[in-house]
Coordinates of C-alpha atoms in Angstrom, one line a residue:
M1311 CA 12.8 5.6 -58.8
E1312 CA 11.9 2.7 -61.0
K1313 CA 15.4 2.2 -62.2
R1314 CA 16.8 2.4 -58.7
F1315 CA 14.3 -0.2 -57.3
N1316 CA 15.0 -2.6 -60.2
L1317 CA 18.8 -2.3 -59.7
Q1318 CA 18.5 -2.8 -56.0
Y1319 CA 16.1 -5.8 -56.4
A1320 CA 18.5 -7.2 -59.0
G1321 CA 21.2 -7.0 -56.3
I1322 CA 19.1 -9.1 -54.0
H1323 CA 19.0 -11.9 -56.6
G1324 CA 22.6 -11.4 -57.6
T1325 CA 23.9 -11.9 -54.1
Y1326 CA 21.4 -14.6 -53.0
W1327 CA 22.2 -16.9 -56.0
L1328 CA 25.9 -16.5 -55.4
Y1329 CA 25.4 -18.1 -51.9
Y1330 CA 23.1 -20.7 -53.4
G1331 CA 25.9 -21.8 -55.7
V1332 CA 28.3 -22.1 -52.8
V1333 CA 26.1 -24.1 -50.4
C1334 CA 23.9 -26.1 -52.9
S1335 CA 25.7 -26.5 -56.3
F1336 CA 29.0 -27.3 -54.6
A1337 CA 27.5 -29.3 -51.7
S1338 CA 28.7 -32.6 -53.0
V1339 CA 32.2 -31.3 -53.6
F1340 CA 32.4 -29.8 -50.1
L1341 CA 30.9 -32.8 -48.3
L1342 CA 32.8 -35.5 -50.2
D1343 CA 36.0 -33.7 -49.3
R1344 CA 35.0 -33.7 -45.6
G1345 CA 34.6 -37.5 -45.8
Y1346 CA 30.9 -38.1 -46.4
S1347 CA 29.6 -40.8 -48.8
N1348 CA 26.9 -40.1 -51.5
T1349 CA 24.2 -41.6 -49.4
E1350 CA 25.3 -39.5 -46.4
I1351 CA 25.3 -36.4 -48.5
G1352 CA 21.8 -37.2 -49.7
I1353 CA 20.7 -37.6 -46.1
I1354 CA 22.3 -34.3 -45.0
L1355 CA 20.7 -32.4 -47.9
A1356 CA 17.3 -34.1 -47.4
I1357 CA 17.2 -33.2 -43.7
G1358 CA 18.1 -29.7 -44.6
N1359 CA 15.3 -29.6 -47.1
I1360 CA 12.8 -31.1 -44.7
F1361 CA 13.7 -28.5 -42.2
A1362 CA 13.0 -25.8 -44.9
V1363 CA 9.8 -27.5 -46.0
I1364 CA 8.5 -27.3 -42.4
L1365 CA 9.6 -23.7 -41.7
Q1366 CA 8.9 -22.1 -45.2
P1367 CA 5.1 -21.9 -44.9
I1368 CA 5.4 -21.0 -41.2
M1369 CA 7.8 -18.1 -41.9
G1370 CA 5.7 -17.0 -44.9
D1371 CA 2.6 -17.0 -42.8
L1372 CA 4.4 -15.0 -40.1
A1373 CA 5.7 -12.5 -42.6
D1374 CA 2.2 -12.0 -44.0
R1375 CA 0.6 -11.5 -40.6
S1376 CA 3.3 -10.0 -38.4
R1377 CA 2.8 -6.4 -37.2
K1378 CA 6.0 -6.3 -35.1
I1379 CA 8.7 -7.5 -37.5
S1380 CA 8.7 -6.1 -41.1
F1381 CA 9.2 -8.2 -44.2
F1382 CA 12.7 -6.9 -44.5
G1383 CA 13.3 -7.6 -40.8
F1384 CA 12.6 -11.3 -41.3
M1385 CA 15.2 -11.4 -44.2
E1386 CA 17.8 -9.6 -42.1
M1387 CA 17.4 -12.0 -39.2
M1388 CA 17.7 -15.1 -41.4
T1389 CA 20.7 -13.7 -43.2
A1390 CA 22.5 -13.0 -39.9
L1391 CA 22.0 -16.6 -38.9
L1392 CA 23.4 -17.8 -42.2
M1393 CA 26.5 -15.7 -41.6
V1394 CA 27.1 -17.4 -38.3
L1395 CA 26.6 -20.9 -39.7
T1396 CA 28.9 -20.2 -42.6
V1397 CA 31.8 -19.3 -40.2
F1398 CA 31.3 -22.8 -38.6
L1399 CA 31.5 -24.4 -42.1
L1400 CA 35.1 -23.0 -42.3
I1401 CA 36.0 -23.9 -38.8
L1402 CA 34.8 -27.6 -38.9
Q1403 CA 37.4 -29.4 -41.0
K1404 CA 36.4 -33.1 -40.5
K1405 CA 33.3 -35.2 -40.7
S1406 CA 31.3 -34.9 -37.5
A1407 CA 27.8 -34.7 -36.1
L1408 CA 28.3 -31.0 -35.5
L1409 CA 29.4 -30.4 -39.1
M1410 CA 26.3 -32.3 -40.3
F1411 CA 24.1 -30.2 -38.1
V1412 CA 25.6 -26.9 -39.3
Y1413 CA 25.3 -27.9 -42.9
V1414 CA 21.7 -29.0 -42.4
M1415 CA 20.9 -25.6 -40.8
A1416 CA 22.8 -23.5 -43.5
F1417 CA 21.2 -25.5 -46.3
G1418 CA 17.8 -25.2 -44.8
W1419 CA 17.9 -21.5 -44.0
M1420 CA 19.2 -20.7 -47.4
N1421 CA 16.1 -22.3 -48.9
I1422 CA 13.8 -20.5 -46.5
V1423 CA 15.2 -17.2 -47.7
Q1424 CA 14.5 -18.0 -51.3
P1425 CA 10.7 -17.4 -51.3
F1426 CA 11.3 -14.1 -49.5
C1427 CA 13.5 -13.0 -52.5
N1428 CA 10.7 -13.9 -54.9
A1429 CA 8.0 -12.3 -52.7
M1430 CA 10.0 -9.1 -52.5
N1431 CA 8.8 -8.5 -56.1
R1432 CA 5.2 -8.2 -54.8
K1433 CA 6.4 -6.2 -51.8
L1434 CA 8.2 -3.6 -53.8
C1435 CA 5.1 -3.3 -56.1
E1436 CA 3.3 -1.7 -53.1
T1437 CA 5.2 1.4 -53.9
E1438 CA 3.4 1.4 -57.4
V1439 CA 6.8 1.1 -59.1
Y1440 CA 7.1 -1.4 -61.9
I1441 CA 9.5 -4.3 -61.1
N1442 CA 10.8 -6.4 -63.9
F1443 CA 11.1 -9.7 -62.1
G1444 CA 12.6 -11.6 -65.1
A1445 CA 15.4 -9.1 -65.7
C1446 CA 16.2 -8.9 -62.0
R1447 CA 16.2 -12.7 -61.5
A1448 CA 18.5 -12.9 -64.6
I1449 CA 21.1 -10.9 -62.8
G1450 CA 21.1 -13.7 -60.2
S1451 CA 21.8 -16.2 -63.0
L1452 CA 24.6 -14.0 -64.4
T1453 CA 26.4 -13.6 -61.1
Y1454 CA 25.9 -17.3 -60.4
S1455 CA 27.3 -18.2 -63.8
I1456 CA 30.4 -16.0 -63.3
M1457 CA 31.0 -17.3 -59.8
C1458 CA 30.6 -21.0 -60.8
F1459 CA 33.0 -20.5 -63.7
F1460 CA 35.8 -19.4 -61.4
L1461 CA 34.8 -21.2 -58.2
G1462 CA 35.2 -24.7 -59.7
S1463 CA 38.8 -23.9 -60.8
L1464 CA 39.6 -22.2 -57.4
V1465 CA 38.4 -25.3 -55.5
E1466 CA 40.5 -27.5 -57.8
K1467 CA 43.5 -25.3 -57.0
F1468 CA 43.1 -24.2 -53.4
G1469 CA 40.7 -26.7 -51.9
V1470 CA 37.2 -26.6 -50.5
N1471 CA 37.8 -24.0 -47.8
V1472 CA 37.4 -21.5 -50.7
L1473 CA 33.7 -22.3 -50.5
P1474 CA 32.8 -21.0 -47.0
V1475 CA 35.1 -18.0 -47.3
T1476 CA 33.3 -17.1 -50.5
G1477 CA 29.9 -17.7 -48.9
E1478 CA 30.7 -15.3 -46.0
V1479 CA 31.7 -12.5 -48.3
V1480 CA 28.6 -13.0 -50.4
L1481 CA 26.4 -12.9 -47.3
I1482 CA 27.8 -9.6 -46.2
L1483 CA 26.9 -8.2 -49.6
F1484 CA 23.5 -9.8 -49.4
M1485 CA 22.8 -8.2 -46.0
T1486 CA 24.0 -4.8 -47.2
T1487 CA 21.6 -5.0 -50.2
I1488 CA 18.7 -5.9 -48.0
V1489 CA 19.3 -2.9 -45.8
I1490 CA 19.6 -0.6 -48.8
V1491 CA 16.3 -1.9 -50.4
A1492 CA 14.5 -1.7 -47.0
K1493 CA 15.5 2.0 -46.7
S1494 CA 14.4 2.8 -50.2
F1495 CA 11.1 1.0 -49.7
R1496 CA 10.3 2.9 -46.5
K1497 CA 11.1 6.2 -48.2
A1498 CA 9.0 5.4 -51.2
M1499 CA 6.0 4.3 -49.0
A1500 CA 6.3 7.5 -47.0
E1501 CA 6.2 9.6 -50.2
K1502 CA 3.2 7.6 -51.4
S1503 CA 1.4 8.1 -48.1
E1504 CA 2.0 11.9 -48.3
G1505 CA 0.7 12.0 -51.8
T1506 CA -2.6 10.2 -51.0
K1507 CA -3.5 12.0 -47.8
S1508 CA -5.8 14.5 -49.6
E1509 CA -7.5 11.6 -51.4
D1510 CA -8.0 9.7 -48.2
A1511 CA -9.7 12.7 -46.6
S1512 CA -12.1 13.2 -49.5
P1513 CA -15.7 12.4 -48.6
S1514 CA -16.3 11.3 -52.2
K1515 CA -13.7 8.5 -52.1
P1516 CA -15.3 5.3 -53.2
S1517 CA -15.6 2.5 -50.6
G1518 CA -14.2 -0.2 -52.8
T1519 CA -15.6 -3.4 -54.3
K1520 CA -16.0 -6.7 -52.7
A1521 CA -13.1 -8.0 -54.8
A1522 CA -10.9 -5.3 -53.4
A1523 CA -12.0 -6.1 -49.8
A1524 CA -11.2 -9.8 -50.4
D1525 CA -7.9 -8.8 -51.8
E1526 CA -7.0 -7.1 -48.5
E1527 CA -8.2 -9.8 -46.0
E1528 CA -5.9 -11.8 -43.9
I1529 CA -5.8 -15.4 -44.8
N1530 CA -4.3 -18.1 -42.6
L1531 CA -2.5 -21.2 -43.9
P1532 CA -5.5 -23.7 -43.6
M1533 CA -7.7 -21.2 -45.4
F1534 CA -5.1 -20.7 -48.1
V1535 CA -5.1 -24.5 -48.8
R1536 CA -8.9 -24.7 -48.9
R1537 CA -9.1 -21.7 -51.3
N1538 CA -6.4 -23.0 -53.6
K1539 CA -7.0 -26.8 -54.0
M1540 CA -6.2 -26.9 -57.8
F1541 CA -3.1 -24.8 -57.2
M1542 CA -2.0 -27.4 -54.7
I1543 CA -2.4 -30.1 -57.4
L1544 CA -0.4 -27.9 -59.8
C1545 CA 2.3 -27.9 -57.1
L1546 CA 2.5 -31.7 -57.3
G1547 CA 3.4 -31.3 -60.9
V1548 CA 6.0 -28.7 -60.0
L1549 CA 7.5 -31.2 -57.5
G1550 CA 8.0 -33.6 -60.4
L1551 CA 9.7 -31.0 -62.6
Y1552 CA 12.0 -29.7 -59.8
Y1553 CA 13.0 -33.3 -59.0
T1554 CA 15.2 -33.1 -62.1
N1555 CA 16.4 -29.6 -61.2
S1556 CA 17.4 -30.8 -57.8
V1557 CA 19.1 -34.0 -59.1
L1558 CA 21.3 -32.0 -61.5
N1559 CA 22.1 -29.3 -58.9
T1560 CA 23.0 -31.7 -56.1
Y1561 CA 24.7 -34.5 -58.0
M1562 CA 26.2 -32.8 -61.1
A1563 CA 29.7 -33.6 -59.6
Q1564 CA 29.0 -37.3 -59.7
I1565 CA 27.2 -37.1 -63.1
A1566 CA 30.1 -35.2 -64.7
E1567 CA 32.8 -37.4 -63.1
N1568 CA 31.1 -40.5 -64.6
V1569 CA 31.8 -39.1 -68.1
G1570 CA 35.3 -38.0 -67.3
G1571 CA 34.8 -34.5 -65.8
D1572 CA 36.6 -32.8 -62.8
N1573 CA 35.8 -29.9 -60.5
G1574 CA 36.7 -27.4 -63.2
D1575 CA 34.3 -29.0 -65.6
I1576 CA 31.5 -29.0 -62.9
G1577 CA 32.0 -25.2 -62.5
R1578 CA 31.9 -24.8 -66.3
I1579 CA 28.7 -26.8 -66.6
F1580 CA 26.9 -24.8 -63.9
S1581 CA 28.3 -21.6 -65.5
V1582 CA 26.8 -22.5 -68.9
L1583 CA 23.5 -23.6 -67.3
A1584 CA 23.1 -20.2 -65.6
L1585 CA 24.2 -18.2 -68.7
M1586 CA 21.4 -20.0 -70.7
E1587 CA 18.8 -18.7 -68.2
I1588 CA 19.6 -15.0 -68.8
P1589 CA 18.2 -14.3 -72.2
T1590 CA 14.8 -15.8 -71.4
M1591 CA 14.5 -14.1 -68.0
M1592 CA 15.6 -10.8 -69.4
L1593 CA 13.1 -11.0 -72.2
F1594 CA 10.3 -12.6 -70.2
D1595 CA 8.0 -9.6 -70.1
R1596 CA 8.1 -9.4 -73.9
I1597 CA 7.5 -13.1 -74.2
N1598 CA 4.6 -12.9 -71.7
R1599 CA 2.9 -10.1 -73.8
K1600 CA 2.7 -12.6 -76.7
F1601 CA 1.8 -15.8 -74.8
K1602 CA -0.3 -16.4 -71.7
T1603 CA 1.5 -17.3 -68.5
R1604 CA -0.3 -20.6 -68.3
T1605 CA 0.8 -21.5 -71.8
L1606 CA 4.4 -20.7 -71.0
M1607 CA 4.2 -22.9 -67.9
K1608 CA 2.9 -25.9 -69.9
F1609 CA 5.5 -25.5 -72.6
S1610 CA 8.4 -25.2 -70.2
A1611 CA 7.2 -28.2 -68.3
V1612 CA 7.6 -30.4 -71.4
A1613 CA 11.1 -28.9 -71.9
F1614 CA 12.1 -30.1 -68.5
V1615 CA 11.7 -33.7 -69.7
F1616 CA 13.9 -33.1 -72.8
W1617 CA 16.6 -31.5 -70.5
I1618 CA 17.0 -34.5 -68.3
L1619 CA 16.8 -37.0 -71.2
V1620 CA 19.8 -35.4 -72.9
C1621 CA 21.7 -35.5 -69.6
Y1622 CA 20.8 -39.2 -69.3
M1623 CA 22.1 -39.9 -72.8
A1624 CA 25.3 -37.9 -72.4
E1625 CA 28.5 -39.9 -72.8
N1626 CA 31.0 -37.0 -72.3
V1627 CA 31.3 -33.6 -70.7
T1628 CA 30.6 -31.8 -74.0
T1629 CA 27.2 -33.4 -74.3
L1630 CA 26.4 -32.5 -70.7
I1631 CA 27.3 -28.9 -71.5
L1632 CA 25.1 -29.0 -74.6
A1633 CA 22.2 -30.3 -72.6
Q1634 CA 22.2 -27.0 -70.7
F1635 CA 21.2 -25.2 -73.9
I1636 CA 17.7 -26.5 -73.2
Q1637 CA 17.6 -24.4 -70.1
P1638 CA 16.1 -21.2 -71.8
F1639 CA 13.0 -23.3 -72.5
S1640 CA 12.7 -25.2 -69.3
F1641 CA 13.7 -23.8 -65.9
A1642 CA 14.5 -20.3 -67.2
L1643 CA 11.0 -20.0 -68.6
F1644 CA 9.1 -21.8 -65.9
L1645 CA 10.4 -19.8 -62.9
P1646 CA 9.4 -16.3 -64.0
S1647 CA 6.1 -17.8 -65.4
I1648 CA 5.0 -19.3 -62.2
V1649 CA 6.2 -16.4 -60.1
R1650 CA 4.1 -14.1 -62.3
F1651 CA 1.2 -16.6 -62.3
I1652 CA 1.1 -16.7 -58.5
D1653 CA 1.3 -12.9 -58.2
D1654 CA -1.6 -12.7 -60.7
I1655 CA -4.0 -15.2 -59.0
M1656 CA -3.3 -14.6 -55.3
S1657 CA -5.0 -12.0 -53.2
R1658 CA -2.9 -9.7 -51.1
G1659 CA -3.5 -11.7 -48.0
E1660 CA -2.0 -14.8 -49.8
A1661 CA 1.0 -13.0 -51.3
V1662 CA 3.9 -14.5 -49.4
K1663 CA 2.1 -17.8 -48.7
G1664 CA 1.7 -18.4 -52.5
Q1665 CA 5.3 -17.9 -53.2
T1666 CA 6.3 -19.9 -50.1
M1667 CA 4.1 -22.8 -51.2
F1668 CA 5.8 -22.9 -54.5
T1669 CA 9.3 -22.8 -52.9
T1670 CA 8.2 -25.4 -50.4
T1671 CA 7.2 -27.6 -53.2
T1672 CA 10.6 -27.2 -54.9
T1673 CA 12.3 -27.8 -51.6
L1674 CA 10.3 -31.0 -51.1
A1675 CA 11.4 -32.1 -54.5
A1676 CA 15.0 -31.6 -53.3
V1677 CA 14.2 -33.8 -50.3
F1678 CA 13.3 -36.7 -52.6
A1679 CA 16.1 -36.0 -55.0
S1680 CA 18.7 -35.9 -52.1
L1681 CA 17.5 -39.1 -50.3
I1682 CA 16.6 -41.2 -53.3
G1683 CA 19.4 -39.8 -55.5
G1684 CA 22.2 -40.6 -53.0
V1685 CA 20.9 -44.2 -52.6
I1686 CA 20.6 -44.7 -56.4
L1687 CA 24.1 -43.3 -57.0
D1688 CA 25.7 -45.8 -54.5
A1689 CA 23.5 -48.7 -55.7
A1690 CA 23.3 -48.2 -59.5
G1691 CA 25.3 -45.1 -60.6
P1692 CA 24.6 -41.8 -62.3
K1693 CA 22.9 -43.3 -65.4
M1694 CA 20.1 -44.9 -63.3
L1695 CA 19.9 -41.6 -61.3
T1696 CA 19.2 -39.5 -64.5
L1697 CA 16.8 -42.2 -65.9
T1698 CA 14.7 -42.2 -62.7
A1699 CA 14.7 -38.4 -62.8
A1700 CA 13.4 -38.4 -66.4
C1701 CA 10.5 -40.7 -65.4
V1702 CA 9.5 -38.5 -62.4
T1703 CA 9.8 -35.3 -64.4
A1704 CA 7.6 -36.7 -67.2
V1705 CA 4.8 -37.4 -64.7
G1706 CA 5.2 -33.9 -63.3
A1707 CA 5.0 -32.4 -66.7
V1708 CA 1.7 -34.2 -67.4
I1709 CA 0.2 -32.9 -64.1
V1710 CA 1.3 -29.3 -64.9
V1711 CA -0.1 -29.4 -68.5
L1712 CA -3.5 -30.8 -67.3
S1713 CA -3.9 -28.6 -64.2
A1714 CA -2.5 -25.2 -65.2
D1715 CA -5.7 -24.0 -67.0
R1716 CA -7.9 -25.1 -64.1
V1717 CA -6.3 -23.0 -61.3
K1718 CA -8.7 -20.2 -60.3
S1719 CA -7.8 -16.6 -59.6
H1720 CA -8.8 -14.8 -56.5
K1721 CA -8.2 -11.4 -58.0
Q1722 CA -9.8 -9.4 -60.7
E1723 CA -9.5 -11.1 -64.2
K1724 CA -6.0 -10.8 -65.7
R1725 CA -4.4 -12.3 -68.9
I1726 CA -2.9 -15.4 -67.3

């Protein structure tokens, strides 16, 4: 059962990050071809991110509290909507208000789905099956890397319509995987329920501790913020770190072209970037056994600064590719660390909201990166864009380093 669940959960990440590559990593390529300027692209992506920022905590709260729609039901509905929107991306061939609206919606809903993919880790653990989040997330990086390697060349050869076609195929696979995981989850929970019936009926069953009761309580969004004030400060630092991540994901096309690259090079850069994530994520559990999660978060925060600095200093495509070799120590280490950290400190009633708040923060970073980045590109060029990102990320790293050890846990003590 453990192997099956991990393979299925890896399929969730594998298919989700394929779609992310189509809609996010190649957003500039698609929208430039449709006739939009850098500033307009920044506005489109920023509005999409603002849409996601507003709805992410709401959807997370609904998923935590809903009794009518299951966690998997939420994911299936959002995926169905993405499938419809992606068809319109193929139909609409020219710059228009409708195309802008559709891209905003597709980009926004894609980001709303992301915390659900992360929170599924916690959901599947309810079956008492061990889920290796790092290894499963690494599959997402692997599929993303393979796709980007070929997709850049395909776009160069056949045009940008390759992007929505690929996106639709990927979403069909994503929906299929969600349905399969949901079926396995329901079956495992039914078996677990059958196995515990006799224990539940026993008069000697302990009533539980206060900590356990607190772990089960429902917590609304305002209460979550009040209970996790230092975590909210940590999220400010995450915003600074992910500003760099968003700048590079959104404007890598312009950064690469500035040093002589083309669409094929853009695909290769993203491919190398994703490949570099895989070893760290695959080995994260072993790394975490040797170092506390908080320590890993602080170390990776500093690595983010070095990552963007090398991109800033790059004078050719080769150096940009070499910059991605810092990825194992920055994003690839930070992501599983903070996902594990949130799972360890949050009570059950906060489970999805904690992951959603993290993703909301990263989405908010993308808002600033999109808006400010597009303006900086048109006004001062890619060099100023990466220099600004380096400064913002340095501030974020300082906040993470200073606040990580001060975030309190609402669960029984763990090695975090």
